PDB file of C-alpha atoms in Angstrom:
ATOM      1  CA  MET A   1     -68.708  18.841  15.518  1.00 93.00           C
ATOM      2  CA  LYS A   2     -68.581  16.069  12.975  1.00 96.00           C
ATOM      3  CA  ALA A   3     -68.029  12.351  13.858  1.00 97.00           C
ATOM      4  CA  ARG A   4     -68.042   9.292  11.727  1.00 96.00           C
ATOM      5  CA  VAL A   5     -68.938   5.910  12.457  1.00 97.00           C
ATOM      6  CA  HIS A   6     -68.055   2.542  10.951  1.00 96.00           C
ATOM      7  CA  VAL A   7     -70.001  -0.392  11.662  1.00 97.00           C
ATOM      8  CA  MET A   8     -69.133  -3.758  10.514  1.00 96.00           C
ATOM      9  CA  LEU A   9     -70.060  -7.356  11.259  1.00 96.00           C
ATOM     10  CA  LYS A  10     -67.378  -9.005  13.488  1.00 96.00           C
ATOM     11  CA  ASP A  11     -65.132 -11.708  11.922  1.00 92.00           C
ATOM     12  CA  GLY A  12     -66.883 -15.029  11.672  1.00 93.00           C
ATOM     13  CA  VAL A  13     -70.257 -13.749  11.068  1.00 95.00           C
ATOM     14  CA  LEU A  14     -71.859 -14.573   7.829  1.00 95.00           C
ATOM     15  CA  ASP A  15     -72.608 -11.462   5.523  1.00 95.00           C
ATOM     16  CA  PRO A  16     -75.197 -12.702   3.196  1.00 95.00           C
ATOM     17  CA  GLN A  17     -74.830  -8.835   1.627  1.00 95.00           C
ATOM     18  CA  GLY A  18     -71.304  -9.477   1.162  1.00 96.00           C
ATOM     19  CA  GLU A  19     -71.541 -13.043  -0.450  1.00 96.00           C
ATOM     20  CA  ALA A  20     -74.448 -11.111  -2.787  1.00 97.00           C
ATOM     21  CA  VAL A  21     -72.451  -8.540  -3.984  1.00 97.00           C
ATOM     22  CA  ARG A  22     -69.499 -10.842  -4.695  1.00 97.00           C
ATOM     23  CA  HIS A  23     -71.545 -12.991  -6.758  1.00 97.00           C
ATOM     24  CA  ALA A  24     -72.999  -9.849  -8.459  1.00 97.00           C
ATOM     25  CA  LEU A  25     -69.316  -8.629  -9.287  1.00 97.00           C
ATOM     26  CA  GLY A  26     -68.429 -12.258 -11.010  1.00 97.00           C
ATOM     27  CA  SER A  27     -71.445 -12.170 -12.927  1.00 97.00           C
ATOM     28  CA  LEU A  28     -70.552  -8.802 -14.177  1.00 97.00           C
ATOM     29  CA  GLY A  29     -67.271 -10.329 -15.403  1.00 96.00           C
ATOM     30  CA  PHE A  30     -64.894  -8.936 -12.394  1.00 96.00           C
ATOM     31  CA  GLU A  31     -62.517 -11.717 -11.670  1.00 92.00           C
ATOM     32  CA  GLY A  32     -60.099 -12.045  -8.280  1.00 94.00           C
ATOM     33  CA  VAL A  33     -62.965 -10.663  -5.919  1.00 97.00           C
ATOM     34  CA  GLU A  34     -62.008 -13.153  -2.986  1.00 95.00           C
ATOM     35  CA  GLY A  35     -64.345 -11.468  -0.347  1.00 96.00           C
ATOM     36  CA  VAL A  36     -66.458  -8.753   0.324  1.00 97.00           C
ATOM     37  CA  ARG A  37     -67.695  -7.424   3.702  1.00 97.00           C
ATOM     38  CA  GLN A  38     -70.307  -4.651   3.438  1.00 96.00           C
ATOM     39  CA  GLY A  39     -71.027  -2.361   6.678  1.00 97.00           C
ATOM     40  CA  LYS A  40     -72.507   1.043   7.398  1.00 96.00           C
ATOM     41  CA  VAL A  41     -70.899   4.563   7.915  1.00 96.00           C
ATOM     42  CA  ILE A  42     -72.843   6.977   9.749  1.00 97.00           C
ATOM     43  CA  GLU A  43     -71.619  11.044   9.779  1.00 97.00           C
ATOM     44  CA  LEU A  44     -73.128  12.894  12.462  1.00 97.00           C
ATOM     45  CA  ASP A  45     -73.249  16.472  13.002  1.00 97.00           C
ATOM     46  CA  LEU A  46     -73.133  17.378  16.618  1.00 97.00           C
ATOM     47  CA  ALA A  47     -73.844  20.715  18.907  1.00 96.00           C
ATOM     48  CA  GLU A  48     -71.042  19.472  21.016  1.00 94.00           C
ATOM     49  CA  ASP A  49     -67.339  20.900  20.625  1.00 93.00           C
ATOM     50  CA  ASP A  50     -65.243  19.024  23.025  1.00 96.00           C
ATOM     51  CA  ALA A  51     -63.807  16.304  21.121  1.00 96.00           C
ATOM     52  CA  GLY A  52     -63.699  13.921  24.119  1.00 96.00           C
ATOM     53  CA  LYS A  53     -67.572  14.319  24.864  1.00 96.00           C
ATOM     54  CA  ALA A  54     -68.289  14.201  21.623  1.00 96.00           C
ATOM     55  CA  GLU A  55     -66.711  10.677  21.511  1.00 97.00           C
ATOM     56  CA  ALA A  56     -68.021   9.576  24.451  1.00 97.00           C
ATOM     57  CA  GLN A  57     -71.508  10.587  23.362  1.00 97.00           C
ATOM     58  CA  VAL A  58     -71.146   8.775  19.813  1.00 98.00           C
ATOM     59  CA  ARG A  59     -70.151   5.624  21.673  1.00 98.00           C
ATOM     60  CA  GLU A  60     -73.107   5.687  23.661  1.00 97.00           C
ATOM     61  CA  MET A  61     -75.131   6.115  20.888  1.00 98.00           C
ATOM     62  CA  CYS A  62     -73.130   2.957  19.422  1.00 98.00           C
ATOM     63  CA  GLU A  63     -74.236   1.193  22.212  1.00 97.00           C
ATOM     64  CA  LYS A  64     -77.800   1.997  21.969  1.00 97.00           C
ATOM     65  CA  LEU A  65     -78.603   2.371  18.480  1.00 97.00           C
ATOM     66  CA  LEU A  66     -76.454   2.378  15.733  1.00 97.00           C
ATOM     67  CA  ALA A  67     -74.777  -1.206  16.331  1.00 97.00           C
ATOM     68  CA  ASN A  68     -76.090  -4.383  17.057  1.00 97.00           C
ATOM     69  CA  THR A  69     -73.133  -5.054  19.428  1.00 96.00           C
ATOM     70  CA  VAL A  70     -74.004  -8.632  19.689  1.00 96.00           C
ATOM     71  CA  ILE A  71     -73.026  -9.185  15.897  1.00 97.00           C
ATOM     72  CA  GLU A  72     -70.909  -5.935  14.846  1.00 97.00           C
ATOM     73  CA  SER A  73     -68.178  -4.004  15.933  1.00 97.00           C
ATOM     74  CA  TYR A  74     -67.957  -0.053  15.563  1.00 98.00           C
ATOM     75  CA  ARG A  75     -65.323   2.492  15.476  1.00 97.00           C
ATOM     76  CA  VAL A  76     -65.788   6.088  16.056  1.00 97.00           C
ATOM     77  CA  GLU A  77     -63.585   8.899  14.216  1.00 96.00           C
ATOM     78  CA  VAL A  78     -63.872  12.425  15.868  1.00 96.00           C
ATOM     79  CA  LEU A  79     -63.234  14.571  13.001  1.00 92.00           C
TER      80      LEU A  79
ATOM     81  CA  MET B   1     -54.855  -6.809  -1.645  1.00 93.00           C
ATOM     82  CA  LYS B   2     -57.510  -4.875   0.386  1.00 96.00           C
ATOM     83  CA  ALA B   3     -59.260  -1.985  -0.798  1.00 97.00           C
ATOM     84  CA  ARG B   4     -62.457  -0.100   0.738  1.00 96.00           C
ATOM     85  CA  VAL B   5     -65.358   1.685  -0.817  1.00 97.00           C
ATOM     86  CA  HIS B   6     -67.295   4.645   1.328  1.00 96.00           C
ATOM     87  CA  VAL B   7     -70.558   5.003  -0.646  1.00 97.00           C
ATOM     88  CA  MET B   8     -72.396   8.205   0.248  1.00 96.00           C
ATOM     89  CA  LEU B   9     -75.747  10.061  -0.741  1.00 96.00           C
ATOM     90  CA  LYS B  10     -74.495  13.396  -2.633  1.00 96.00           C
ATOM     91  CA  ASP B  11     -75.138  16.772  -0.849  1.00 92.00           C
ATOM     92  CA  GLY B  12     -78.510  17.945  -1.154  1.00 93.00           C
ATOM     93  CA  VAL B  13     -80.085  14.497  -1.947  1.00 95.00           C
ATOM     94  CA  LEU B  14     -82.529  13.572   1.379  1.00 95.00           C
ATOM     95  CA  ASP B  15     -81.127  10.878   3.452  1.00 95.00           C
ATOM     96  CA  PRO B  16     -84.340   9.123   4.877  1.00 95.00           C
ATOM     97  CA  GLN B  17     -82.447   6.697   6.744  1.00 95.00           C
ATOM     98  CA  GLY B  18     -80.124   9.222   8.291  1.00 96.00           C
ATOM     99  CA  GLU B  19     -83.375  11.345   9.227  1.00 96.00           C
ATOM    100  CA  ALA B  20     -84.698   8.160  11.088  1.00 97.00           C
ATOM    101  CA  VAL B  21     -81.507   7.830  12.876  1.00 97.00           C
ATOM    102  CA  ARG B  22     -81.379  11.118  13.699  1.00 97.00           C
ATOM    103  CA  HIS B  23     -84.989  11.132  15.563  1.00 97.00           C
ATOM    104  CA  ALA B  24     -84.524   7.496  17.161  1.00 97.00           C
ATOM    105  CA  LEU B  25     -81.615   9.216  18.664  1.00 97.00           C
ATOM    106  CA  GLY B  26     -83.452  12.365  19.753  1.00 97.00           C
ATOM    107  CA  SER B  27     -86.071  10.044  21.345  1.00 97.00           C
ATOM    108  CA  LEU B  28     -83.256   7.865  23.269  1.00 97.00           C
ATOM    109  CA  GLY B  29     -82.384  11.209  24.963  1.00 96.00           C
ATOM    110  CA  PHE B  30     -79.354  11.994  23.162  1.00 96.00           C
ATOM    111  CA  GLU B  31     -79.534  16.002  22.451  1.00 92.00           C
ATOM    112  CA  GLY B  32     -77.562  17.986  20.052  1.00 94.00           C
ATOM    113  CA  VAL B  33     -77.741  15.929  17.241  1.00 97.00           C
ATOM    114  CA  GLU B  34     -78.335  18.508  14.326  1.00 95.00           C
ATOM    115  CA  GLY B  35     -77.429  15.502  11.309  1.00 96.00           C
ATOM    116  CA  VAL B  36     -77.253  12.211  10.160  1.00 97.00           C
ATOM    117  CA  ARG B  37     -75.951  10.735   7.046  1.00 97.00           C
ATOM    118  CA  GLN B  38     -75.659   7.386   6.372  1.00 97.00           C
ATOM    119  CA  GLY B  39     -73.809   5.141   3.892  1.00 97.00           C
ATOM    120  CA  LYS B  40     -72.171   1.968   2.868  1.00 96.00           C
ATOM    121  CA  VAL B  41     -68.667   0.906   3.363  1.00 96.00           C
ATOM    122  CA  ILE B  42     -67.735  -2.260   1.265  1.00 97.00           C
ATOM    123  CA  GLU B  43     -64.350  -4.182   2.131  1.00 97.00           C
ATOM    124  CA  LEU B  44     -63.116  -6.267  -0.725  1.00 97.00           C
ATOM    125  CA  ASP B  45     -60.329  -8.551  -0.726  1.00 97.00           C
ATOM    126  CA  LEU B  46     -58.702  -9.036  -4.258  1.00 97.00           C
ATOM    127  CA  ALA B  47     -56.407 -11.409  -5.912  1.00 96.00           C
ATOM    128  CA  GLU B  48     -55.005  -8.587  -7.782  1.00 94.00           C
ATOM    129  CA  ASP B  49     -51.672  -7.217  -6.150  1.00 93.00           C
ATOM    130  CA  ASP B  50     -50.774  -4.422  -8.235  1.00 96.00           C
ATOM    131  CA  ALA B  51     -52.393  -1.026  -6.376  1.00 96.00           C
ATOM    132  CA  GLY B  52     -52.988   0.673  -9.465  1.00 96.00           C
ATOM    133  CA  LYS B  53     -54.739  -2.009 -11.371  1.00 96.00           C
ATOM    134  CA  ALA B  54     -56.996  -2.840  -8.247  1.00 96.00           C
ATOM    135  CA  GLU B  55     -57.843   0.930  -7.660  1.00 97.00           C
ATOM    136  CA  ALA B  56     -58.992   1.016 -11.549  1.00 97.00           C
ATOM    137  CA  GLN B  57     -61.009  -2.307 -10.955  1.00 97.00           C
ATOM    138  CA  VAL B  58     -62.442  -1.265  -7.917  1.00 98.00           C
ATOM    139  CA  ARG B  59     -63.600   2.077  -9.512  1.00 98.00           C
ATOM    140  CA  GLU B  60     -64.898   0.098 -12.442  1.00 97.00           C
ATOM    141  CA  MET B  61     -67.058  -1.997  -9.793  1.00 98.00           C
ATOM    142  CA  CYS B  62     -68.225   1.254  -8.254  1.00 98.00           C
ATOM    143  CA  GLU B  63     -69.540   2.902 -11.941  1.00 97.00           C
ATOM    144  CA  LYS B  64     -70.897  -0.616 -12.616  1.00 97.00           C
ATOM    145  CA  LEU B  65     -73.042  -1.795  -9.242  1.00 97.00           C
ATOM    146  CA  LEU B  66     -71.420  -0.749  -5.774  1.00 97.00           C
ATOM    147  CA  ALA B  67     -72.765   2.834  -6.255  1.00 97.00           C
ATOM    148  CA  ASN B  68     -75.696   4.854  -8.091  1.00 97.00           C
ATOM    149  CA  THR B  69     -73.474   7.623  -9.275  1.00 96.00           C
ATOM    150  CA  VAL B  70     -76.608   9.284 -10.286  1.00 96.00           C
ATOM    151  CA  ILE B  71     -77.464  10.150  -6.293  1.00 97.00           C
ATOM    152  CA  GLU B  72     -74.149   8.741  -4.798  1.00 97.00           C
ATOM    153  CA  SER B  73     -70.572   9.488  -4.356  1.00 97.00           C
ATOM    154  CA  TYR B  74     -67.909   7.010  -3.471  1.00 98.00           C
ATOM    155  CA  ARG B  75     -64.333   6.761  -2.265  1.00 97.00           C
ATOM    156  CA  VAL B  76     -61.853   4.034  -2.891  1.00 97.00           C
ATOM    157  CA  GLU B  77     -59.047   3.491  -0.660  1.00 96.00           C
ATOM    158  CA  VAL B  78     -56.315   0.562  -1.535  1.00 96.00           C
ATOM    159  CA  LEU B  79     -55.056  -0.758   1.580  1.00 92.00           C
TER     160      LEU B  79
END
């Protein structure tokens, strides 16, 4: 079973990487870029074939490793 | 207008970051993790309000900056 995790910085947390990308896009001549937020997408191949168990397992992975839950939020998709 | 870009390593390209995550998950006791691929998700706030123009603009951003098209593929969503 495949699962996909989206990890983004929580609203209100400064995103220096996003700001750097925004400035770089501006210097490349792209106008009208008002905001950029950058996060991670993690695709997992799991031996588990029960969707419910897989989702619970991935949520636990997020809590323990994949996301820094103090400043990041995550979203799990089981595919 | 909001747009989201998913940037992933192309199939066949070694993903050392994904491998590191896989090993870390294993050492945390998560079994059955057969593969991990990690990529970027970039959310853009654009002044452009025409969906077609916005998508074309974001594709150009990907080609010029957001993705290394030699080893990465990207997917654009206009939201």
